[in-house]
Short mmCIF file of C-alpha atoms and ligand atoms in Angstrom, two decimals:
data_model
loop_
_atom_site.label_atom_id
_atom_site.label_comp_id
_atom_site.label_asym_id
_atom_site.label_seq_id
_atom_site.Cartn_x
_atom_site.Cartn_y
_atom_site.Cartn_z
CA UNK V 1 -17.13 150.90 261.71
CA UNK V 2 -18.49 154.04 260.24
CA UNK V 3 -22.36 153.65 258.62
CA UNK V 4 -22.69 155.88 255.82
CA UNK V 5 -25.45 156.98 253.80
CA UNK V 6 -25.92 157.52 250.15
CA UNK V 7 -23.45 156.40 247.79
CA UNK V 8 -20.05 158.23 247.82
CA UNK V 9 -18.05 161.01 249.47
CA UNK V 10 -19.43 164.36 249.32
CA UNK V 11 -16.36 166.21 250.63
CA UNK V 12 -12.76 165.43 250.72
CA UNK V 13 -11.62 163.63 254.12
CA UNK V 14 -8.40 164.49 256.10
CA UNK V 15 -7.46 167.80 253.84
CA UNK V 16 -7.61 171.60 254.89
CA UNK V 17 -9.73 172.16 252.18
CA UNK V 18 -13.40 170.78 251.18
CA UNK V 19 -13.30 169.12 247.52
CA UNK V 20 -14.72 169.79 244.81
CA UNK V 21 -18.32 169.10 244.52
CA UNK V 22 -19.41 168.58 240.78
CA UNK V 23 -15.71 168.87 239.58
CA UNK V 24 -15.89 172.65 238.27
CA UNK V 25 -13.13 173.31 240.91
CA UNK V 26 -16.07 175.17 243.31
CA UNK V 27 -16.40 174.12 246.69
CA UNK V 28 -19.84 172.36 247.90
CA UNK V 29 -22.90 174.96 248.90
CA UNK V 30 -24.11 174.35 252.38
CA UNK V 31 -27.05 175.50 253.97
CA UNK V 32 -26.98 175.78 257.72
CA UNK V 33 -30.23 176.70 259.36
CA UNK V 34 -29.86 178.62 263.13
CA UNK V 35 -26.47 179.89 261.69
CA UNK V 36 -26.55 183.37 263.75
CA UNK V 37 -25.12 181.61 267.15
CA UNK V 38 -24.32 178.41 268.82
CA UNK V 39 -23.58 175.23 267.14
CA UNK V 40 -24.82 176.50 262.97
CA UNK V 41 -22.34 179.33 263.89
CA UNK V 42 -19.57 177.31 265.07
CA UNK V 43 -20.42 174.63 261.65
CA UNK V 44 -20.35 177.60 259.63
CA UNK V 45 -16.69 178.96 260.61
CA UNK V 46 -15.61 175.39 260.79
CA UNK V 47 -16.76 174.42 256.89
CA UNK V 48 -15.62 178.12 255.79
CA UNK V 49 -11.88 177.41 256.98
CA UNK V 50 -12.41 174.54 254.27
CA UNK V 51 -13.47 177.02 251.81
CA UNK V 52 -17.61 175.89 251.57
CA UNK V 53 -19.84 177.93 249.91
CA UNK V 54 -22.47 178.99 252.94
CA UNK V 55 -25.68 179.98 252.98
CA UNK V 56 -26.71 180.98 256.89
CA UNK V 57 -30.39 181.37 258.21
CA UNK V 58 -31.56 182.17 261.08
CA UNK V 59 -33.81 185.19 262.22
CA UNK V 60 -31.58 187.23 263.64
CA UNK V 61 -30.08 189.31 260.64
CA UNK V 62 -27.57 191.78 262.38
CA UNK V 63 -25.98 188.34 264.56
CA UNK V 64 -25.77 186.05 260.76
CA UNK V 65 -24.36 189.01 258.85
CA UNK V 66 -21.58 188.80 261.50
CA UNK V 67 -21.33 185.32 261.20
CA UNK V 68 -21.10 185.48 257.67
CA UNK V 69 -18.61 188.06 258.06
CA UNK V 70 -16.93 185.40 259.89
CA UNK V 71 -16.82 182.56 257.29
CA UNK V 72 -15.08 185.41 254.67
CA UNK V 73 -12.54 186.01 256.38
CA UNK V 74 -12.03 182.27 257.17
CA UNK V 75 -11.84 181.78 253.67
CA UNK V 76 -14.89 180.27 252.31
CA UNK V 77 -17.82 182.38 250.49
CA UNK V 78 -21.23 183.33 252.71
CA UNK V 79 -24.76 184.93 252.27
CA UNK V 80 -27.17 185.51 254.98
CA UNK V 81 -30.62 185.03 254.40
CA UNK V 82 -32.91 186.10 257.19
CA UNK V 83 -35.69 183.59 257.70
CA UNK V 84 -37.81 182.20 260.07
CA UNK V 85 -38.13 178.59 259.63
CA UNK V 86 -41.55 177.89 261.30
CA UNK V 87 -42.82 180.09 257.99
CA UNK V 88 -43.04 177.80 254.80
CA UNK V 89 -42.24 181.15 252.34
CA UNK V 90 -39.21 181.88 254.47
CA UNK V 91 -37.93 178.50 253.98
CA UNK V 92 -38.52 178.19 250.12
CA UNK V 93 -36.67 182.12 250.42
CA UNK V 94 -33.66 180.04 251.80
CA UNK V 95 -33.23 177.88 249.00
CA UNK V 96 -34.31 180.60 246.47
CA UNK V 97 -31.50 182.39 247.83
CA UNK V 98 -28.56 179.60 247.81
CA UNK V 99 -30.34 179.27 243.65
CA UNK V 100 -29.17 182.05 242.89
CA UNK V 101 -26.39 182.88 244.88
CA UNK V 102 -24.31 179.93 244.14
CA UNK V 103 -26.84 177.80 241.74
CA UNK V 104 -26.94 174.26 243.87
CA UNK V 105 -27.03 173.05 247.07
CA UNK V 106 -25.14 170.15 248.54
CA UNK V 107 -25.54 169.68 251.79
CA UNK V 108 -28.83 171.11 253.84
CA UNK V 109 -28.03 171.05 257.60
CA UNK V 110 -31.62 171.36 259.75
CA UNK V 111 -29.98 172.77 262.73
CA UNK V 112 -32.32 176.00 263.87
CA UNK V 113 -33.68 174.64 267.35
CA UNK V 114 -35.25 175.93 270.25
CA UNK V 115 -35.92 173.92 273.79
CA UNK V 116 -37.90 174.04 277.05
CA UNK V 117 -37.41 173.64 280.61
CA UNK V 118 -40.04 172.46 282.95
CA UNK V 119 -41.91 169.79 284.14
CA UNK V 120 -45.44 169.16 281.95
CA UNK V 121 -47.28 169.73 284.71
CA UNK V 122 -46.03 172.99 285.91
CA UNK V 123 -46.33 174.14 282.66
CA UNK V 124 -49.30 176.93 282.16
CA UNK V 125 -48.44 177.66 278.97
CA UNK V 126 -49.59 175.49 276.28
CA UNK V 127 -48.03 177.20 273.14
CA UNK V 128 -44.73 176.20 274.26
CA UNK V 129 -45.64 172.40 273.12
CA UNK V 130 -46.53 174.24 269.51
CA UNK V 131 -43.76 176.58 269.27
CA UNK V 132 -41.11 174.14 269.68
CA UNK V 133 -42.78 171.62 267.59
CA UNK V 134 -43.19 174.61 264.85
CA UNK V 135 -39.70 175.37 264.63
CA UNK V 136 -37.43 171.97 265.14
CA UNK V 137 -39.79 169.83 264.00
CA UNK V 138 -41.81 171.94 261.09
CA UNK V 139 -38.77 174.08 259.89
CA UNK V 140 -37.05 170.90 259.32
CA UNK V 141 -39.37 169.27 257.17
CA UNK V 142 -40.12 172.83 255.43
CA UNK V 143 -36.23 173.63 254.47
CA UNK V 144 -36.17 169.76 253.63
CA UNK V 145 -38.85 169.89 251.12
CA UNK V 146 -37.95 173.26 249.63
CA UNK V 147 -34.13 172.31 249.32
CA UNK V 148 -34.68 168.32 247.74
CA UNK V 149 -35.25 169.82 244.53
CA UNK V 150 -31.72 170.71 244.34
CA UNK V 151 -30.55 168.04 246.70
CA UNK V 152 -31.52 165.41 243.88
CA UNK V 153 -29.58 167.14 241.46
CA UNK V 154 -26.19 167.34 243.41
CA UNK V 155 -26.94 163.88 245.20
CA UNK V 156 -26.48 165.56 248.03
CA UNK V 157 -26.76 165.72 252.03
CA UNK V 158 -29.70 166.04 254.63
CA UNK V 159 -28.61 166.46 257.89
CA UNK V 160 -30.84 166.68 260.52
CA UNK V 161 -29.66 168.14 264.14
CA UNK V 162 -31.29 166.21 266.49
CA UNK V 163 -30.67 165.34 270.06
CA UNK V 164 -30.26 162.13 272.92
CA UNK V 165 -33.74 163.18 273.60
CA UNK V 166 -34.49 161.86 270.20
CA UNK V 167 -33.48 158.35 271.33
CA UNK V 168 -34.65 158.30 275.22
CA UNK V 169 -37.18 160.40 277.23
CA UNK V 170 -35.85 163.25 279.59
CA UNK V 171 -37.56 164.88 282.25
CA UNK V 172 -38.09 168.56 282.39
CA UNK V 173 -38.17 168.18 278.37
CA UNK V 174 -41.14 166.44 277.58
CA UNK V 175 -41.86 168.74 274.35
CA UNK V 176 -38.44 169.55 273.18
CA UNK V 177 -37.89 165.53 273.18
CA UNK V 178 -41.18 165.00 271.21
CA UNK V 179 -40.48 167.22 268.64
CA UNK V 180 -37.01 165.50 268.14
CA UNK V 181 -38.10 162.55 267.94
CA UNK V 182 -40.26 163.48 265.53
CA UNK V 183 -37.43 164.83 263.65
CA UNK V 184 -35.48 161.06 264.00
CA UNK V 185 -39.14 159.60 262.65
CA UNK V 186 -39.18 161.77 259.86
CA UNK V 187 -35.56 161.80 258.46
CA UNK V 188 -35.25 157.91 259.54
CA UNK V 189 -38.33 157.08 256.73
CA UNK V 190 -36.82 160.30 254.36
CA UNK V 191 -33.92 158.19 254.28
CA UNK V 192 -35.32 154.58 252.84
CA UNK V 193 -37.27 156.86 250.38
CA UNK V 194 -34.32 158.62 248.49
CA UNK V 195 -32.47 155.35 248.65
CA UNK V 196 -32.41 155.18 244.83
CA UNK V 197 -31.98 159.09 244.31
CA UNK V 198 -28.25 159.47 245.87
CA UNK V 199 -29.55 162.20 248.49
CA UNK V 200 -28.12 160.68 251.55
CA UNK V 201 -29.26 161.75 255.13
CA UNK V 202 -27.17 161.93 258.19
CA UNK V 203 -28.72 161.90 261.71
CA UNK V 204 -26.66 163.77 264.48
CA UNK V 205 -27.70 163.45 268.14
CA UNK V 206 -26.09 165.56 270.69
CA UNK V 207 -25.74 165.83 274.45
CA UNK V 208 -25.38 168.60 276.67
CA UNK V 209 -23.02 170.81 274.25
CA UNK V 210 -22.07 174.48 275.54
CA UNK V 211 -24.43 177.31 273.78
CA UNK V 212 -26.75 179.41 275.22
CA UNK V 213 -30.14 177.29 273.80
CA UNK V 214 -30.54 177.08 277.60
CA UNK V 215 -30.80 180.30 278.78
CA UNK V 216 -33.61 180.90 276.16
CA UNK V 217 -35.56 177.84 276.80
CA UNK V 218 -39.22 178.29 277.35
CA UNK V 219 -39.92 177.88 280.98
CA UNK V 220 -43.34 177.17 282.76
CA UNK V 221 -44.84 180.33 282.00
CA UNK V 222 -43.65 180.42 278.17
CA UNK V 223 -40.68 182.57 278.81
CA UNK V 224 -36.94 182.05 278.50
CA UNK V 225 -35.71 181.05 282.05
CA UNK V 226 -32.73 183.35 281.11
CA UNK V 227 -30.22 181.12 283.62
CA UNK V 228 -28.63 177.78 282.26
CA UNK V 229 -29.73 174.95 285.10
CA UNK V 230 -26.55 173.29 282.98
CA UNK V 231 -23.16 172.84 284.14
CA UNK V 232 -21.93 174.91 280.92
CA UNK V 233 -18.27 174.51 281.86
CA UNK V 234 -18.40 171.01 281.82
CA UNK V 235 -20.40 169.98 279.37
CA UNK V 236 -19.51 169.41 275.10
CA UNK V 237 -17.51 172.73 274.11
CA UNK V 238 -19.58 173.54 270.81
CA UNK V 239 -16.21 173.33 268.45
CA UNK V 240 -15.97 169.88 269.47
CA UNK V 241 -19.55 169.18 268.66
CA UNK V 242 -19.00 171.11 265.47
CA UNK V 243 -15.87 169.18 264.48
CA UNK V 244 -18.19 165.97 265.04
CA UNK V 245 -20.59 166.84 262.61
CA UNK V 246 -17.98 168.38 260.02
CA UNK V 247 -16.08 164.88 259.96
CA UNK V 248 -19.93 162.84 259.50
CA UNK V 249 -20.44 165.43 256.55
CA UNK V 250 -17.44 164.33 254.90
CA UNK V 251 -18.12 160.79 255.77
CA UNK V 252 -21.68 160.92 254.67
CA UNK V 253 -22.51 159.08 258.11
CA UNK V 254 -25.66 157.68 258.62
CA UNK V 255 -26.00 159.01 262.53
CA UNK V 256 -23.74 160.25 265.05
CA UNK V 257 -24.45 159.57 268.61
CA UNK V 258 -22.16 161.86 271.09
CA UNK V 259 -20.85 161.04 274.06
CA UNK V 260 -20.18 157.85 275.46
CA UNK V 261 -23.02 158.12 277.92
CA UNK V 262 -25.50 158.84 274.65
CA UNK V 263 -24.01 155.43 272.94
CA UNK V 264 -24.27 153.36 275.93
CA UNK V 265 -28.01 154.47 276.56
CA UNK V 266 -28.94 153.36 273.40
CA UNK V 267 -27.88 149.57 274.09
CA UNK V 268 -28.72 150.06 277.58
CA UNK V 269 -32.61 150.99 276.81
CA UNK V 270 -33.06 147.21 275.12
CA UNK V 271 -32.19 145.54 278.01
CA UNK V 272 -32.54 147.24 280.98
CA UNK V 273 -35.14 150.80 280.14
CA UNK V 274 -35.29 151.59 283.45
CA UNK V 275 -31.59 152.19 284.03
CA UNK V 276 -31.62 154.67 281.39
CA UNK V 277 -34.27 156.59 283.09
CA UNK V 278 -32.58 156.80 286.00
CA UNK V 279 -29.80 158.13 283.87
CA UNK V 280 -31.85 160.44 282.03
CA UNK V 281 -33.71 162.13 285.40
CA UNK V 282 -29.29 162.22 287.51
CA UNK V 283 -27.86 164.27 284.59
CA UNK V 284 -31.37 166.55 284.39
CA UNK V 285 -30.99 167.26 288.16
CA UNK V 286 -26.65 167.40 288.42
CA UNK V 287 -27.02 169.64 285.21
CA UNK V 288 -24.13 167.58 283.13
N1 NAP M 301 -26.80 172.98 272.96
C1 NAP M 301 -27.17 171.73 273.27
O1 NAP M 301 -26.94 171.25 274.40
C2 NAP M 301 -27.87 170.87 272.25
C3 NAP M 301 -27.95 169.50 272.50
C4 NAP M 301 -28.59 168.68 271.58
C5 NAP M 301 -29.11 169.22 270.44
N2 NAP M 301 -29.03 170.55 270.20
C6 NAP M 301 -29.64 171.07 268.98
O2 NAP M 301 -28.67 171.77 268.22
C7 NAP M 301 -29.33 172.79 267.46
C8 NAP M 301 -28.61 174.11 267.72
O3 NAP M 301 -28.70 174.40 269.10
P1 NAP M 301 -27.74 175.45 269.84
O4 NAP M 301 -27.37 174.84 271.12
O5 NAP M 301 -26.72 175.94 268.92
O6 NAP M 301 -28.81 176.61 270.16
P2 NAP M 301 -28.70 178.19 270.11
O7 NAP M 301 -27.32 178.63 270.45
O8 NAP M 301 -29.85 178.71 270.90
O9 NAP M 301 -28.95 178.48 268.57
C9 NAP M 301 -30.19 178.16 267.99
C10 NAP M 301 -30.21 178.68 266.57
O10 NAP M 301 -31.50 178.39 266.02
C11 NAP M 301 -32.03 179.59 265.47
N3 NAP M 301 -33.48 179.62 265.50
C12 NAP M 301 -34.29 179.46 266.57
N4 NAP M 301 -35.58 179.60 266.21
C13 NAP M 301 -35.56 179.83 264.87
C14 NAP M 301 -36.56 180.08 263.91
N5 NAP M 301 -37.87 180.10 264.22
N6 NAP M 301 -36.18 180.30 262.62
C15 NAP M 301 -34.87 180.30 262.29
N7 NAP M 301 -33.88 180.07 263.14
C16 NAP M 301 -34.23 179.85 264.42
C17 NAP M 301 -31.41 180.71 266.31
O11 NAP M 301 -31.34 181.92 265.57
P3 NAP M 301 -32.32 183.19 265.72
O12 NAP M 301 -32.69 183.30 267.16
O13 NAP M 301 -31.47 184.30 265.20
O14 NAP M 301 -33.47 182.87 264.83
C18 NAP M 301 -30.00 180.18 266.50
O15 NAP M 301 -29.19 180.50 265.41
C19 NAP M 301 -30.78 172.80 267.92
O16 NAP M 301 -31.57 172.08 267.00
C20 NAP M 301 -30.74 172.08 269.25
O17 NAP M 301 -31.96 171.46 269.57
C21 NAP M 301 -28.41 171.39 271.08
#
């Protein structure tokens, strides 16, 4: 059984093309956060074959203008806004930007993330902890509060890009987990309060899925370890992770929990926590 949030479809299911979203025969305006690479990229092609209306953030401006590029020629209509969500301005510049590009928003996705990858106590620098907690959990709320405005309006869609590490601890991640399940805290209580306004919000929590947020995770000394201690190759491919969250857009799901080893952790924690840890530490150290 699917769990949905809100009150009624936002976007057509099963066509090519996305529906209308306030019946003036325009397709719904999404805002993708971390839209220059990985997964936002990916969402952003995916939802421009459908013909969305995008507007893509991220920092790097040369990578989302190619991107963007991208999502024209796929069919749908794109701006790039250059921001850098861990700055309050740059996040109210995001919305300001979909305003007047396209005049609404429908659907914010909170997607721009950044990780680590050490053990807390070989880690000598500290700023890591705030960094990551600056952009995945900070950004989020940011964009959030800047785009709700407009959210109310369209009784629109939060979604927040989370991770398993939002639902059970992982070694070698002890920040990068925090800060998402900060994220889960946040959107989780979000949620009951817009229950009357229509603005639904859709939690998606993702394995291992194939991008390169590895190779630039913040090792013990601060800097990007630069080599993926992931089995890339066999891991999520990021268009099937991109399809996921395409299909809980349309459905207005209240979470999505990949994989079948994510789903069964969840039960798996309630009765037997130890298990899961177990779990959690054999796919840290096989790197799948
Ligand atoms: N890949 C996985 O295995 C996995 C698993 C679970 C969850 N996730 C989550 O999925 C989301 C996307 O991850 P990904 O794998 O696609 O990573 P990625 O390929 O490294 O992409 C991360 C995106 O976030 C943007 N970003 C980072 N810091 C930013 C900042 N301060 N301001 C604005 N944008 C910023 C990056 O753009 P710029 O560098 O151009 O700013 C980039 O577009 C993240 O929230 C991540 O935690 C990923």
């Amino acid at each position: 059984m699917t769990r949905t949030t809100g009150d009624r479809p936002l976007l057509s299911t099963g066509g090519t093309r996305v529906a209308d979203s306030d019946n003036s025969g325009l397709s719904p305006v999404v805002v993708v956060t971390g839209a220059s690479k990985g997964i936002g990229a990916e969402l952003a092609r995916q939802l421009a074959r459908q013909g969305a209306r995008l507007v893509l953030a991220a920092r790097d401006g040369e990578a989302l203008e190619r991107v963007a590029a991208q999502c024209r020629e796929a069919g749908g209509s794109a701006i790039a806004v250059r921001a850098d969500v861990t700055k309050e301005r740059d996040c109210l510049a995001i919305m300001a930007g979909a305003h007047l590009a396209f005049g609404r928003i429908d659907v914010l996705v909170n997607n721009a993330g950044a990780t680590m990858w050490s053990r807390f106590e070989d880690v000598a620098d500290l700023g890591v902890y705030e960094r990551i907690m600056q952009v995945n959990y900070l950004g989020a709320v940011y964009c959030t509060s800047h785009a709700l405005p407009l959210l109310r309006e369209s009784r629109g869609l939060i979604v927040g890009i989370a991770s398993l590490t939002a639902l059970v601890g992982v070694p070698t991640r002890t920040g990068y987990a925090a800060s998402k399940h900060a994220m889960r805290g946040f959107f989780d209580s979000l949620r009951i309060e817009l229950a009357e306004s229509g603005v639904g919000v859709t939690m998606v929590y993702p394995g291992f899925v194939a991008t390169g947020i590895r190779e630039n995770a913040s090792g013990p000394d601060g800097k990007p370890i630069r080599v993926s201690p992931v089995k890339e190759s066999e891991v999520m491919p990021v268009e099937d992770c991109a399809a996921r969250i395409v299909r809980a857009i349309h459905r207005r799901e209240r979470e999505v929990v990949m994989t079948a080893r994510g789903k069964m952790g969840l039960w798996l924690k309630l009765v037997a926590p130890g298990l899961v840890d177990r779990i959690a530490r054999r796919a840290i150290e096989r790197g799948r």
